[in-house]
mmCIF file of C-alpha atoms and ligand atoms in Angstrom:
data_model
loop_
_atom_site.group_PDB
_atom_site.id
_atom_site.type_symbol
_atom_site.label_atom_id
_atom_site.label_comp_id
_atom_site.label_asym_id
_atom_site.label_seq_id
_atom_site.Cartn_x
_atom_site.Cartn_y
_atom_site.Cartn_z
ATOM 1 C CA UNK A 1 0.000 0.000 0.000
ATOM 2 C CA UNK A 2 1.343 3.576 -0.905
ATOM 3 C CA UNK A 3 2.411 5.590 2.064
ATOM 4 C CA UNK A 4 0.004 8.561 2.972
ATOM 5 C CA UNK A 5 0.853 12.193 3.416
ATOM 6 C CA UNK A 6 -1.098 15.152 5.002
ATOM 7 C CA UNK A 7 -2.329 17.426 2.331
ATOM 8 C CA UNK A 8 -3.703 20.697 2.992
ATOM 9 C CA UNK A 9 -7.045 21.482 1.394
ATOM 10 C CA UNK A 10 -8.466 24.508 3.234
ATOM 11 C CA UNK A 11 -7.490 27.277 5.319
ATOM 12 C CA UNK A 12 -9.734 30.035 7.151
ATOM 13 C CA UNK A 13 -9.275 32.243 9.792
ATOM 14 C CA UNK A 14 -11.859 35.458 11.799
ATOM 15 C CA UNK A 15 -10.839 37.948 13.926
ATOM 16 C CA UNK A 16 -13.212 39.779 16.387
ATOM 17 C CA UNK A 17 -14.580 43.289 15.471
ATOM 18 C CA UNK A 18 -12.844 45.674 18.332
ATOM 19 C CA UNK A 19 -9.340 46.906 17.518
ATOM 20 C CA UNK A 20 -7.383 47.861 20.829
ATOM 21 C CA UNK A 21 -5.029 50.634 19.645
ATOM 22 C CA UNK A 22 -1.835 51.237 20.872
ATOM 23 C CA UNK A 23 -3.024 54.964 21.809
ATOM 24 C CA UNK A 24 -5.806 52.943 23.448
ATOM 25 C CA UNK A 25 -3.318 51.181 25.729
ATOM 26 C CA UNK A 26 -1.231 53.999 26.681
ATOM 27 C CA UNK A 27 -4.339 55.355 28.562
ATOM 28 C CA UNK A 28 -4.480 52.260 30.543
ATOM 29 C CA UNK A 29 -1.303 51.859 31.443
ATOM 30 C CA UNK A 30 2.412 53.771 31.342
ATOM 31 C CA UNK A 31 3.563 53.347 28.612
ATOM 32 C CA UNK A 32 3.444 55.001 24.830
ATOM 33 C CA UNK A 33 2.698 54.349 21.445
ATOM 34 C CA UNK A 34 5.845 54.812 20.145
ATOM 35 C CA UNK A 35 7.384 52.070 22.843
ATOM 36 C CA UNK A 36 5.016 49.284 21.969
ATOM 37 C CA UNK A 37 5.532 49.497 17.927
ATOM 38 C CA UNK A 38 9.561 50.002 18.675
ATOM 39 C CA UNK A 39 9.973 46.810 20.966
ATOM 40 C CA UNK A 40 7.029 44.695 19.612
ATOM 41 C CA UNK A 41 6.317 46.056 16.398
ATOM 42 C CA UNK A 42 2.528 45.849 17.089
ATOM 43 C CA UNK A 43 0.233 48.677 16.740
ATOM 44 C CA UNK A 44 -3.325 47.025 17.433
ATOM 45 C CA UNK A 45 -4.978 43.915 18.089
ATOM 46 C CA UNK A 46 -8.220 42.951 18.691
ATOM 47 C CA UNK A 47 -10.489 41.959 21.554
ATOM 48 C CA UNK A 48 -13.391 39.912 21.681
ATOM 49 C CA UNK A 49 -16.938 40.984 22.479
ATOM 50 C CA UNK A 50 -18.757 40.583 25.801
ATOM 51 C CA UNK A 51 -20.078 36.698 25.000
ATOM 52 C CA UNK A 52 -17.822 36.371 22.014
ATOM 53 C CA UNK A 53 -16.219 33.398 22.867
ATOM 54 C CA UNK A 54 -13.136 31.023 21.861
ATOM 55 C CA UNK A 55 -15.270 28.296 20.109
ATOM 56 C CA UNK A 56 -16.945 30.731 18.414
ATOM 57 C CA UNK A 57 -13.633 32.440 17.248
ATOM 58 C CA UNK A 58 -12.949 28.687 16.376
ATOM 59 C CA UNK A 59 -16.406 28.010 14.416
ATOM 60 C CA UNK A 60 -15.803 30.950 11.529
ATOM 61 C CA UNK A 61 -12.343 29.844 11.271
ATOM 62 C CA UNK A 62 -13.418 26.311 10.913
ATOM 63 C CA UNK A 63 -16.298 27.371 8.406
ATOM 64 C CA UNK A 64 -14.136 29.721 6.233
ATOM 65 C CA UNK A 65 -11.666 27.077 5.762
ATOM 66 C CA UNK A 66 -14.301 24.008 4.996
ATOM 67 C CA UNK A 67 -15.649 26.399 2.607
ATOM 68 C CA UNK A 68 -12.318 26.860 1.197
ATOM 69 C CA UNK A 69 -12.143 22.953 1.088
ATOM 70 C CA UNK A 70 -15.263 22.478 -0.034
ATOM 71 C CA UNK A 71 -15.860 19.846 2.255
ATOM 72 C CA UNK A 72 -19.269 19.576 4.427
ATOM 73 C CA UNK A 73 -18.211 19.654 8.194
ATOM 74 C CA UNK A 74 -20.507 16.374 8.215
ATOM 75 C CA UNK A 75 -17.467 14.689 6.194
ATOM 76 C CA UNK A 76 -14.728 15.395 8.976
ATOM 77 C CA UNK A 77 -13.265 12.597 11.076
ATOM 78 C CA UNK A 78 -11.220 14.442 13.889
ATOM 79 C CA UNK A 79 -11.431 17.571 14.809
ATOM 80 C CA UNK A 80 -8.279 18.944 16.908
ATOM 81 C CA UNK A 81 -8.827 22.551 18.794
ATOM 82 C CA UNK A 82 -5.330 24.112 20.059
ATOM 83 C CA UNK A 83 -5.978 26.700 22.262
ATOM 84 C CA UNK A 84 -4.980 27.859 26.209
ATOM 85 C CA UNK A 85 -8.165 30.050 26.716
ATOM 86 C CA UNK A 86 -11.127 27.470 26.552
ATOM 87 C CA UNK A 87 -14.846 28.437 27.021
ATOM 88 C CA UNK A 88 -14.500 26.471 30.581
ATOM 89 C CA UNK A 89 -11.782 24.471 32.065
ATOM 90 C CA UNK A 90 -13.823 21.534 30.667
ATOM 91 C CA UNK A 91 -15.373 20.273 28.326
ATOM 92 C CA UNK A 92 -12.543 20.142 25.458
ATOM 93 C CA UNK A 93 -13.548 23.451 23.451
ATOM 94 C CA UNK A 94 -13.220 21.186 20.571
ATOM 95 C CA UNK A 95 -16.391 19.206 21.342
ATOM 96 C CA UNK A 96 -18.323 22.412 22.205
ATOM 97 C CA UNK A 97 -17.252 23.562 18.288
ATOM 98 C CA UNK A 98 -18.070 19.810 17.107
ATOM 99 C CA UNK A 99 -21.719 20.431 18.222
ATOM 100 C CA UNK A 100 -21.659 24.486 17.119
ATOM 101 C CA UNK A 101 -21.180 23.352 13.539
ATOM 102 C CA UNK A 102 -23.882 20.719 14.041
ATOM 103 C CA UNK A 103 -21.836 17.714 13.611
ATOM 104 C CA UNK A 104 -22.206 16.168 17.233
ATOM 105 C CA UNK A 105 -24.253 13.091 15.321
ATOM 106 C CA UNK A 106 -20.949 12.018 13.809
ATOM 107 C CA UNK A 107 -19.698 11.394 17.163
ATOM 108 C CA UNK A 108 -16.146 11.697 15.522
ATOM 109 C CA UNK A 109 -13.693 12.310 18.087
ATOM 110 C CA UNK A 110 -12.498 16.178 19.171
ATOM 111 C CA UNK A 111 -10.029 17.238 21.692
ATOM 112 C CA UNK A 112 -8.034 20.011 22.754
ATOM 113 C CA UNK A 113 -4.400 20.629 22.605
ATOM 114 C CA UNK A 114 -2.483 22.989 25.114
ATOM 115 C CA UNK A 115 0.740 24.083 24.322
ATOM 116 C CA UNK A 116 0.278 27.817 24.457
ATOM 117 C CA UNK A 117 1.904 30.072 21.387
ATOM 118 C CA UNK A 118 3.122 26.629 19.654
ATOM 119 C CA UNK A 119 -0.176 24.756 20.182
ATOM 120 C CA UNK A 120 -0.937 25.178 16.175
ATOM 121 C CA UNK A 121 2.294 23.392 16.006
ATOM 122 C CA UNK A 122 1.848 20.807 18.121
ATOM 123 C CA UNK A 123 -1.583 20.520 16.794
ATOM 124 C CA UNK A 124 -0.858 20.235 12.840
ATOM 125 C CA UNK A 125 1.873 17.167 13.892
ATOM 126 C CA UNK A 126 -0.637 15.230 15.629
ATOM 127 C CA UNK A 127 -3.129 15.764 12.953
ATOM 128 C CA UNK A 128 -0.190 15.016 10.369
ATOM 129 C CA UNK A 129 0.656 11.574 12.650
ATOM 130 C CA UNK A 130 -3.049 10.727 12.598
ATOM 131 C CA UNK A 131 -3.032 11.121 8.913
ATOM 132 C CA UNK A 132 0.019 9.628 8.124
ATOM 133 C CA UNK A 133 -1.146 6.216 10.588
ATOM 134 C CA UNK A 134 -4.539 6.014 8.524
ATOM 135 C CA UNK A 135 -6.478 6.817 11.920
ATOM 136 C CA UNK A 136 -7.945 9.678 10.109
ATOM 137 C CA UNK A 137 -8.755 10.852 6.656
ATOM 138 C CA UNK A 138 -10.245 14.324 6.886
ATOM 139 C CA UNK A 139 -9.401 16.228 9.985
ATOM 140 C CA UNK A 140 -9.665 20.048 10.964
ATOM 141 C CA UNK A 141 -7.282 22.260 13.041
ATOM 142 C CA UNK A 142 -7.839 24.871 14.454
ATOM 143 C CA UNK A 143 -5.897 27.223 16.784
ATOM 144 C CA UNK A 144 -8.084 29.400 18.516
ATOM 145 C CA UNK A 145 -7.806 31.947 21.955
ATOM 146 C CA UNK A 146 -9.361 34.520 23.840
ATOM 147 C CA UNK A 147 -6.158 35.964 25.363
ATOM 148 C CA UNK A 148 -8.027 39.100 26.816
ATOM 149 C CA UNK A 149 -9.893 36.738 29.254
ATOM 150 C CA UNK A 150 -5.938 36.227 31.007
ATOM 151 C CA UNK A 151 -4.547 39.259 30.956
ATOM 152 C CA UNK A 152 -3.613 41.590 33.595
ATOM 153 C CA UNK A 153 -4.905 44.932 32.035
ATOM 154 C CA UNK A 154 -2.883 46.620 34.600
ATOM 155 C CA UNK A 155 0.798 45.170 33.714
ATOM 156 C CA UNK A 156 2.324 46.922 30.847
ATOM 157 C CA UNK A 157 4.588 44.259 30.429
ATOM 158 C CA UNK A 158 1.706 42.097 29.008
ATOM 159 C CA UNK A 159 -1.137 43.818 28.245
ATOM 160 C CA UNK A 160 0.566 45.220 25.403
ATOM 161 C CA UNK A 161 0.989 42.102 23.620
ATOM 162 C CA UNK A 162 -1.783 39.609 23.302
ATOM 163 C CA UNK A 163 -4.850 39.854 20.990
ATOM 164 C CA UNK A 164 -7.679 37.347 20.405
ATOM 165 C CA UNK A 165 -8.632 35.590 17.116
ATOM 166 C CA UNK A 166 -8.839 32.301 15.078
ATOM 167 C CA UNK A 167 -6.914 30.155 12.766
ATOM 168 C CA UNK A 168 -7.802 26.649 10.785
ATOM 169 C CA UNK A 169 -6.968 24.329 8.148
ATOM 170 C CA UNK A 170 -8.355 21.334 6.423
ATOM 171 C CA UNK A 171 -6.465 18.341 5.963
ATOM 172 C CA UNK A 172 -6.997 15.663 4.252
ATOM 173 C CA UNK A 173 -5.161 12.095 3.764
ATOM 174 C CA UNK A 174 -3.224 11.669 -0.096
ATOM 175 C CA UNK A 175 -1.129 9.242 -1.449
ATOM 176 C CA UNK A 176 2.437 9.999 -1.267
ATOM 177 C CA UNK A 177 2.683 10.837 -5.304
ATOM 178 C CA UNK A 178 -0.505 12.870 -4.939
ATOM 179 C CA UNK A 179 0.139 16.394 -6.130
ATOM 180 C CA UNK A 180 -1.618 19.239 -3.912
ATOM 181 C CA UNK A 181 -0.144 21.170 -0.783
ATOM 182 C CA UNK A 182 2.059 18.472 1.552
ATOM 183 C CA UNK A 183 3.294 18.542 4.629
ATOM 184 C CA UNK A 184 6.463 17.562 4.391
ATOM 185 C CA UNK A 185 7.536 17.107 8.573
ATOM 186 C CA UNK A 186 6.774 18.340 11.429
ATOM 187 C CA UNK A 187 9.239 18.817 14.655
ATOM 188 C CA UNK A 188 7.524 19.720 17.879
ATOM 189 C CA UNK A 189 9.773 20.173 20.816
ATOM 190 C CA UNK A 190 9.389 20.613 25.135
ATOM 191 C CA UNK A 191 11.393 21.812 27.744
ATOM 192 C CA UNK A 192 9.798 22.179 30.794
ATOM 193 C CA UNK A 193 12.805 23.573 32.963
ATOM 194 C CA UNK A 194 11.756 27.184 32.005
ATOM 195 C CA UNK A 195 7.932 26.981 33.187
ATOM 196 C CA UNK A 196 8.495 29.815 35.346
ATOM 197 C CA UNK A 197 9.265 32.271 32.941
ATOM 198 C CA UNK A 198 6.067 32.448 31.531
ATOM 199 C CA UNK A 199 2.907 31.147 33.157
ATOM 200 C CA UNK A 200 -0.468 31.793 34.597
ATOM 201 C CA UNK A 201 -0.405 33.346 38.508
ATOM 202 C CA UNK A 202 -2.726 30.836 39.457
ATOM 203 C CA UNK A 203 -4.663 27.354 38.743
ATOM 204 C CA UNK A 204 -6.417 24.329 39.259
ATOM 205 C CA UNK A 205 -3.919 21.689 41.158
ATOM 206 C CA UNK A 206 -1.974 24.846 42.440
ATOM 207 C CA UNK A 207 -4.840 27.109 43.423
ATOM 208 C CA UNK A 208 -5.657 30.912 43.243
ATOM 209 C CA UNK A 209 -3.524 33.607 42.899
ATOM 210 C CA UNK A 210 -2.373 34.983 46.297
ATOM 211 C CA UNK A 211 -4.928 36.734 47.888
ATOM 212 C CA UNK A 212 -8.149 35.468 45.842
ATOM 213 C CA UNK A 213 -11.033 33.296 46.728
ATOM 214 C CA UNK A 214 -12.116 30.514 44.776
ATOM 215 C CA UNK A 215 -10.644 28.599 41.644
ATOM 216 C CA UNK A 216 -9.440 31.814 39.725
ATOM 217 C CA UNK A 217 -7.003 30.575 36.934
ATOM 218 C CA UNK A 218 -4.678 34.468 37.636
ATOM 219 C CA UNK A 219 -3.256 36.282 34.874
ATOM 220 C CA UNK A 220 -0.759 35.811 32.309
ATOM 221 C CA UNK A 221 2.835 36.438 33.822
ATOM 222 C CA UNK A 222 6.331 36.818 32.252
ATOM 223 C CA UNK A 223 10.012 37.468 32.039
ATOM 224 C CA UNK A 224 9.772 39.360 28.931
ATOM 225 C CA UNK A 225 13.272 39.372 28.563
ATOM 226 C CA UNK A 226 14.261 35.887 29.032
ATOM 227 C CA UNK A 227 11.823 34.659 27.104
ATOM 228 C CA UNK A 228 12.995 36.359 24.220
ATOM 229 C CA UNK A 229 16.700 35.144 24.357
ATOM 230 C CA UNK A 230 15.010 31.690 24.734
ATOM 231 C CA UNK A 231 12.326 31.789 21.934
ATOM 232 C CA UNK A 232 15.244 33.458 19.234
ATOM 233 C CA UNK A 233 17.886 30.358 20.494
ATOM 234 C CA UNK A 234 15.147 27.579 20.077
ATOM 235 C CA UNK A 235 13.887 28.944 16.815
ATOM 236 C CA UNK A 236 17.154 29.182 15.181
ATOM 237 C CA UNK A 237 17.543 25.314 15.763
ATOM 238 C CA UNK A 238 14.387 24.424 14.604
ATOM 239 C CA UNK A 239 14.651 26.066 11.673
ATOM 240 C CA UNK A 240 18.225 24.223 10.870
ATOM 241 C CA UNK A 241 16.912 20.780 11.827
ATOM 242 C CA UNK A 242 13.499 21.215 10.082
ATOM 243 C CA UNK A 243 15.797 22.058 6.244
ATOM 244 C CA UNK A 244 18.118 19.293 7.372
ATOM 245 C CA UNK A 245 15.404 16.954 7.453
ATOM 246 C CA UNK A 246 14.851 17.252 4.178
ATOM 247 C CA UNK A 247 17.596 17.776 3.077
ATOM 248 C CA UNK A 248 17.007 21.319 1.795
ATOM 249 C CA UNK A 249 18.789 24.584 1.457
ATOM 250 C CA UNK A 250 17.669 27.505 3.026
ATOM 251 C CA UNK A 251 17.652 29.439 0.079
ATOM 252 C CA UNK A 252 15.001 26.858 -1.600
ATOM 253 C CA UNK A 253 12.119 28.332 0.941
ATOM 254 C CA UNK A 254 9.838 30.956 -0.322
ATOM 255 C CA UNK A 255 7.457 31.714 2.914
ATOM 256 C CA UNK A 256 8.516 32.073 6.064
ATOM 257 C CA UNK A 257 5.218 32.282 8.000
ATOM 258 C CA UNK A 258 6.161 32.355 12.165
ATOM 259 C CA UNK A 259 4.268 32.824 14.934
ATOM 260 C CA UNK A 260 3.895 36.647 15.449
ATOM 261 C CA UNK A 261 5.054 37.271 19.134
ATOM 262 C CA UNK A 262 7.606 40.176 18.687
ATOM 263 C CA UNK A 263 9.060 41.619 14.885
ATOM 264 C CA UNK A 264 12.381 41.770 16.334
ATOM 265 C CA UNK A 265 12.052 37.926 16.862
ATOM 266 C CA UNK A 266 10.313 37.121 13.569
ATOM 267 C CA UNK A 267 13.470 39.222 11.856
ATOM 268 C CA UNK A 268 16.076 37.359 13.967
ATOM 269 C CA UNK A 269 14.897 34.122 12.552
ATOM 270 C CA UNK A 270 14.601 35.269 9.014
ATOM 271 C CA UNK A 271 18.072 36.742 9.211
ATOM 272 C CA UNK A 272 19.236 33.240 10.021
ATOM 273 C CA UNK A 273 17.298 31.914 7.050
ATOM 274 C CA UNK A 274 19.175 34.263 5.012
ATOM 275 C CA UNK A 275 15.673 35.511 4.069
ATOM 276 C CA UNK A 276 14.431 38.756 2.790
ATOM 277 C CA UNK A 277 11.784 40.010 5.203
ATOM 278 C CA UNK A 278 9.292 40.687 1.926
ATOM 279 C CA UNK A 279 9.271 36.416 2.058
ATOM 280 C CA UNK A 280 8.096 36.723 6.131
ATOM 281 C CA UNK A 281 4.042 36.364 6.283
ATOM 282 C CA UNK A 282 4.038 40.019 9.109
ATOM 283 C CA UNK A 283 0.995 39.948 10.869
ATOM 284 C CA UNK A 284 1.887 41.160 14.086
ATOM 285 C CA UNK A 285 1.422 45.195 13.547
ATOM 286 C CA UNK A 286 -2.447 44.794 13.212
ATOM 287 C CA UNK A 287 -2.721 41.143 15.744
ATOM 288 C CA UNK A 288 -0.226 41.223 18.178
ATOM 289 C CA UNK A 289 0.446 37.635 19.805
ATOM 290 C CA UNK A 290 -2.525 35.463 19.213
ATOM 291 C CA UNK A 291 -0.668 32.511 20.688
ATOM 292 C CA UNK A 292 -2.083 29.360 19.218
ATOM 293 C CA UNK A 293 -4.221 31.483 16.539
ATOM 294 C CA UNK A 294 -1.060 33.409 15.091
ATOM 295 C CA UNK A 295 0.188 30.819 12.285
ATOM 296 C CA UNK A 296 -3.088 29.484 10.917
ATOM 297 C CA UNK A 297 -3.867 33.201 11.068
ATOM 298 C CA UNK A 298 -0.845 34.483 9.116
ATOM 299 C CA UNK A 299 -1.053 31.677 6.530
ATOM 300 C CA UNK A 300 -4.811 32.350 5.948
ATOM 301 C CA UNK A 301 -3.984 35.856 4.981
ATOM 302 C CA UNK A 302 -1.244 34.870 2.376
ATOM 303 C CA UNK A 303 -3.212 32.005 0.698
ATOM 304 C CA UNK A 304 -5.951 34.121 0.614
ATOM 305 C CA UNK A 305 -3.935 37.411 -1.268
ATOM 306 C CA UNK A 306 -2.264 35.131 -3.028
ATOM 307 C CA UNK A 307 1.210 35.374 -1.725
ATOM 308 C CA UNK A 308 1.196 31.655 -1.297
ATOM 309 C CA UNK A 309 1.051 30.114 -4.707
ATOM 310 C CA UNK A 310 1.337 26.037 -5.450
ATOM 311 C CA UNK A 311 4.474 24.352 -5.668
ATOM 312 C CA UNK A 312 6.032 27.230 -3.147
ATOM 313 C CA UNK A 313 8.299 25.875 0.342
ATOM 314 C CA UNK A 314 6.559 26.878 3.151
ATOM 315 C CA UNK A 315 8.278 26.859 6.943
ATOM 316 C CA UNK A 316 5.805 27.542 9.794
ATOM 317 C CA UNK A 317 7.080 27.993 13.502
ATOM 318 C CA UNK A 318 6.252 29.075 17.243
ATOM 319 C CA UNK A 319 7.216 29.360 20.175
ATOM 320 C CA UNK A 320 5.418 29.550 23.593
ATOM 321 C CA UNK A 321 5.151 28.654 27.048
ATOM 322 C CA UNK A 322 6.386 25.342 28.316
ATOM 323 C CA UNK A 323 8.611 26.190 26.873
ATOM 324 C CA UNK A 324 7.242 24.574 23.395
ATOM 325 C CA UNK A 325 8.267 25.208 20.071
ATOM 326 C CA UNK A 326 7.352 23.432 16.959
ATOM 327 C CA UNK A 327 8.087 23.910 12.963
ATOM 328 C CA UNK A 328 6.422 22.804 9.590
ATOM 329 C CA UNK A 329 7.918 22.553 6.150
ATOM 330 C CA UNK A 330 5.088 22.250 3.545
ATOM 331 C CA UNK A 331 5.561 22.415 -0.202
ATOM 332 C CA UNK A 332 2.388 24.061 -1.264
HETATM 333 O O1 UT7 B 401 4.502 34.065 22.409
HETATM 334 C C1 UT7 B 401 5.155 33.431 23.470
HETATM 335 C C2 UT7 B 401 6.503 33.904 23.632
HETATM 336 N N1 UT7 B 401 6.551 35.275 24.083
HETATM 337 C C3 UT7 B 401 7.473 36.050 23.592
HETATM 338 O O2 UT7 B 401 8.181 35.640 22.702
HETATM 339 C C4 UT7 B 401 7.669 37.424 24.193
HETATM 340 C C5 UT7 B 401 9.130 37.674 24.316
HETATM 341 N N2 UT7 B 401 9.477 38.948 24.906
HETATM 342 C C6 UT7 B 401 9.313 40.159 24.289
HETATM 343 O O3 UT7 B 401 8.700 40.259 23.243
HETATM 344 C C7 UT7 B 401 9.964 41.352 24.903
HETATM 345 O O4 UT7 B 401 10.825 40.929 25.932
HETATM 346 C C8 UT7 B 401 8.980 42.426 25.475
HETATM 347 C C9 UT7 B 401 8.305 43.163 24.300
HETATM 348 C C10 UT7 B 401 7.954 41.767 26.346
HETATM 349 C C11 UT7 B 401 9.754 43.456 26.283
HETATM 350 O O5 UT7 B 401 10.739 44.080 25.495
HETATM 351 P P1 UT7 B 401 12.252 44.166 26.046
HETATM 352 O O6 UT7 B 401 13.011 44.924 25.030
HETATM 353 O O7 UT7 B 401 12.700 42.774 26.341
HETATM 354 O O8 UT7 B 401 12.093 45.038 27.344
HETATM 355 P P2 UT7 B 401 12.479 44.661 28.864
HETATM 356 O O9 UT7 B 401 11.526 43.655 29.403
HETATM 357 O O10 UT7 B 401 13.944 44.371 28.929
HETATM 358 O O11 UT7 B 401 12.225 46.046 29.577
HETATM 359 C C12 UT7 B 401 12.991 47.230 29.258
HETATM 360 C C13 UT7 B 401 12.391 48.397 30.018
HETATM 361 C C14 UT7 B 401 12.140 48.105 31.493
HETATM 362 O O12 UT7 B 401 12.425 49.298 32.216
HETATM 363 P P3 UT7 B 401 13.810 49.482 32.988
HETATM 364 O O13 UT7 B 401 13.842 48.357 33.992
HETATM 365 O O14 UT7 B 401 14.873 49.374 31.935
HETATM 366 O O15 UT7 B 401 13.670 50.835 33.582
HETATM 367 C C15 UT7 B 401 10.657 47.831 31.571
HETATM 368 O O16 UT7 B 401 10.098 48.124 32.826
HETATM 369 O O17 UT7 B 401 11.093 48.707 29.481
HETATM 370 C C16 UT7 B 401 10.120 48.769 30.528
HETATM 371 N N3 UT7 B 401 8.827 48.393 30.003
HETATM 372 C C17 UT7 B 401 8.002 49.261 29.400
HETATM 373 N N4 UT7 B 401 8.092 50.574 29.154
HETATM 374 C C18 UT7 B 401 7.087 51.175 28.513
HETATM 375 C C19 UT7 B 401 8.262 47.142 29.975
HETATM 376 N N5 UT7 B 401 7.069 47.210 29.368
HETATM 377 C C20 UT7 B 401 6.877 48.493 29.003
HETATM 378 C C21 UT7 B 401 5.845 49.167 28.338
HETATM 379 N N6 UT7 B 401 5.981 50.508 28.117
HETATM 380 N N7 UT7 B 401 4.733 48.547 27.895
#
């Protein structure tokens, strides 16, 4: 029997109507404009509505991108939600989208996947392992988040950063000779020993945040700093392994299409890609950090302007808490 590959056959993404400016922010908190776009290189991002929540973030991705498959959600066999801001600590999201896009009949399994800003990532290999096992034909992915629900609107060294929205793509089992947009590996990586450096103030298993009643979950918290060094380091390997894999060259890629936490590390990687920034998919000036919705996000918007054209070499990474990184390399 011929060996089976992941194809891609839709992609679809939906951001919530409020933009959060970065004039906005500097009446909230001290800082300015001007500080935000230097160090970040965002200048809005947007904020879901009152009731707006992640699985419905996650059901116009999904539908945009079935439509772009033109494949009835009824014809799905997995559905795989990656996202750190669930509707409620349980049920999966996943299952609460399975029944919003009136597919609970199929009973066809859905689950969540945490792993923060690289849970696209982590999300697309499982689907891609799945595939590639011939557990599942047809599966959507979707990386979706509310990140306004976790933030501390009074810390300046957060609030600036996060935005909510919602990223997905179709994939469907091929035959190895198949022609059509492959993914050709997938790396995913952990290294717990840094959990500190960015986390949540509070819990389940570990409780509230000092000082607070009751199971709150706390605020995103971070080390700004050492994050960065960390996320630029990991990335640059990733990048390297995920070529030599395949035994390509750097200079064969066309898209570079990261996860948009900061433009200064976005242009660090591409540097070490040799790559002109003109072949990086930017969305971070109007998103900021979407965490898990970032890369479906940022490839939506270049298949959809065309940017992305068949037969190009595509690498997709992230990098997030955990710490967790993961790349793709997918020949369109
Ligand atoms: O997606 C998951 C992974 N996350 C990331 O990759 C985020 C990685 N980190 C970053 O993007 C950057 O570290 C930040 C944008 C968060 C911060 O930029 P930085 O250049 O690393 O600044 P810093 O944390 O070293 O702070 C420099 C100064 C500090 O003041 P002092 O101590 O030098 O007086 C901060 O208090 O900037 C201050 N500062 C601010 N000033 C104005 C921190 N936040 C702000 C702010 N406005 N919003």
């Amino acid at each position: 029997m011929e060996q089976l590959t992941s194809h891609i056959i839709g992609t679809g993404s939906y951001l919530p109507e409020k933009r959060l400016t970065n004039a906005d922010l500097s009446q909230m908190v001290d800082t300015t404009e001007e500080w935000i776009f230097s160090r970040t290189g965002i200048r809005e991002r947007r904020i879901a509505a009152p009731g707006e929540l992640t699985s419905d973030l996650a059901v116009e991705a999904a539908k945009r991108a079935l439509d772009a498959a033109d494949l009835p959600a009824d014809q799905l066999d997995l559905i795989i939600l990656a996202t750190t801001t669930g509707d409620l600590l349980y049920p999966a999201t996943a299952t609460i989208v399975q029944h919003k896009l009136g597919i609970s009949a199929t009973n066809i399994p859905a689950f969540d996947i945490q792993a923060v800003c690289s849970g696209f990532m982590f999300a697309l290999s499982t689907a891609d392992a799945y595939i590639r096992s011939g557990l599942a034909r047809r599966i959507l992915v979707i990386g979706a988040e509310t990140n306004s629900r976790i933030i501390d609107w009074s810390d300046r060294g957060t609030c600036i950063l996060f935005g909510d929205g919602a990223g997905a793509v179709v994939v469907e089992a091929a035959a190895k000779s198949a022609s059509g947009s492959t993914i050709l590996s997938t790396h995913i990586h952990s290294d717990g020993a840094h959990c500190d450096l960015l986390q949540t103030t509070g819990g389940i298993s570990s409780g509230p945040p000092e000082g607070q009643k009751g199971p709150g979950l706390g605020f995103v918290s971070m080390r700004g700093n050492e994050v960065y060094k960390q996320a630029v380091k990991a990335l640059g390997q990733i990048v390297d392994k995920t070529l030599e894999a395949n035994q390509l060259q750097r200079e064969q890629l066309d898209w570079l299409v990261p996860h948009q936490a900061n433009i200064r590390i976005i242009q660090s990687t591409a540097k070490r890609l040799k790559m002109d920034i003109k072949q990086v998919v930017l969305t971070v000036e109007q998103h900021g950090n979407t965490s898990a919705a970032s890369v479906p996000l940022a490839l939506d918007e270049a298949v959809r302007d065309g940017r992305i054209q068949a037969g190009q070499l595509i690498l997709l990474e992230a990098f997030g808490a955990g710490f967790t990184w993961g790349s793709a390399l997918i020949r369109w």
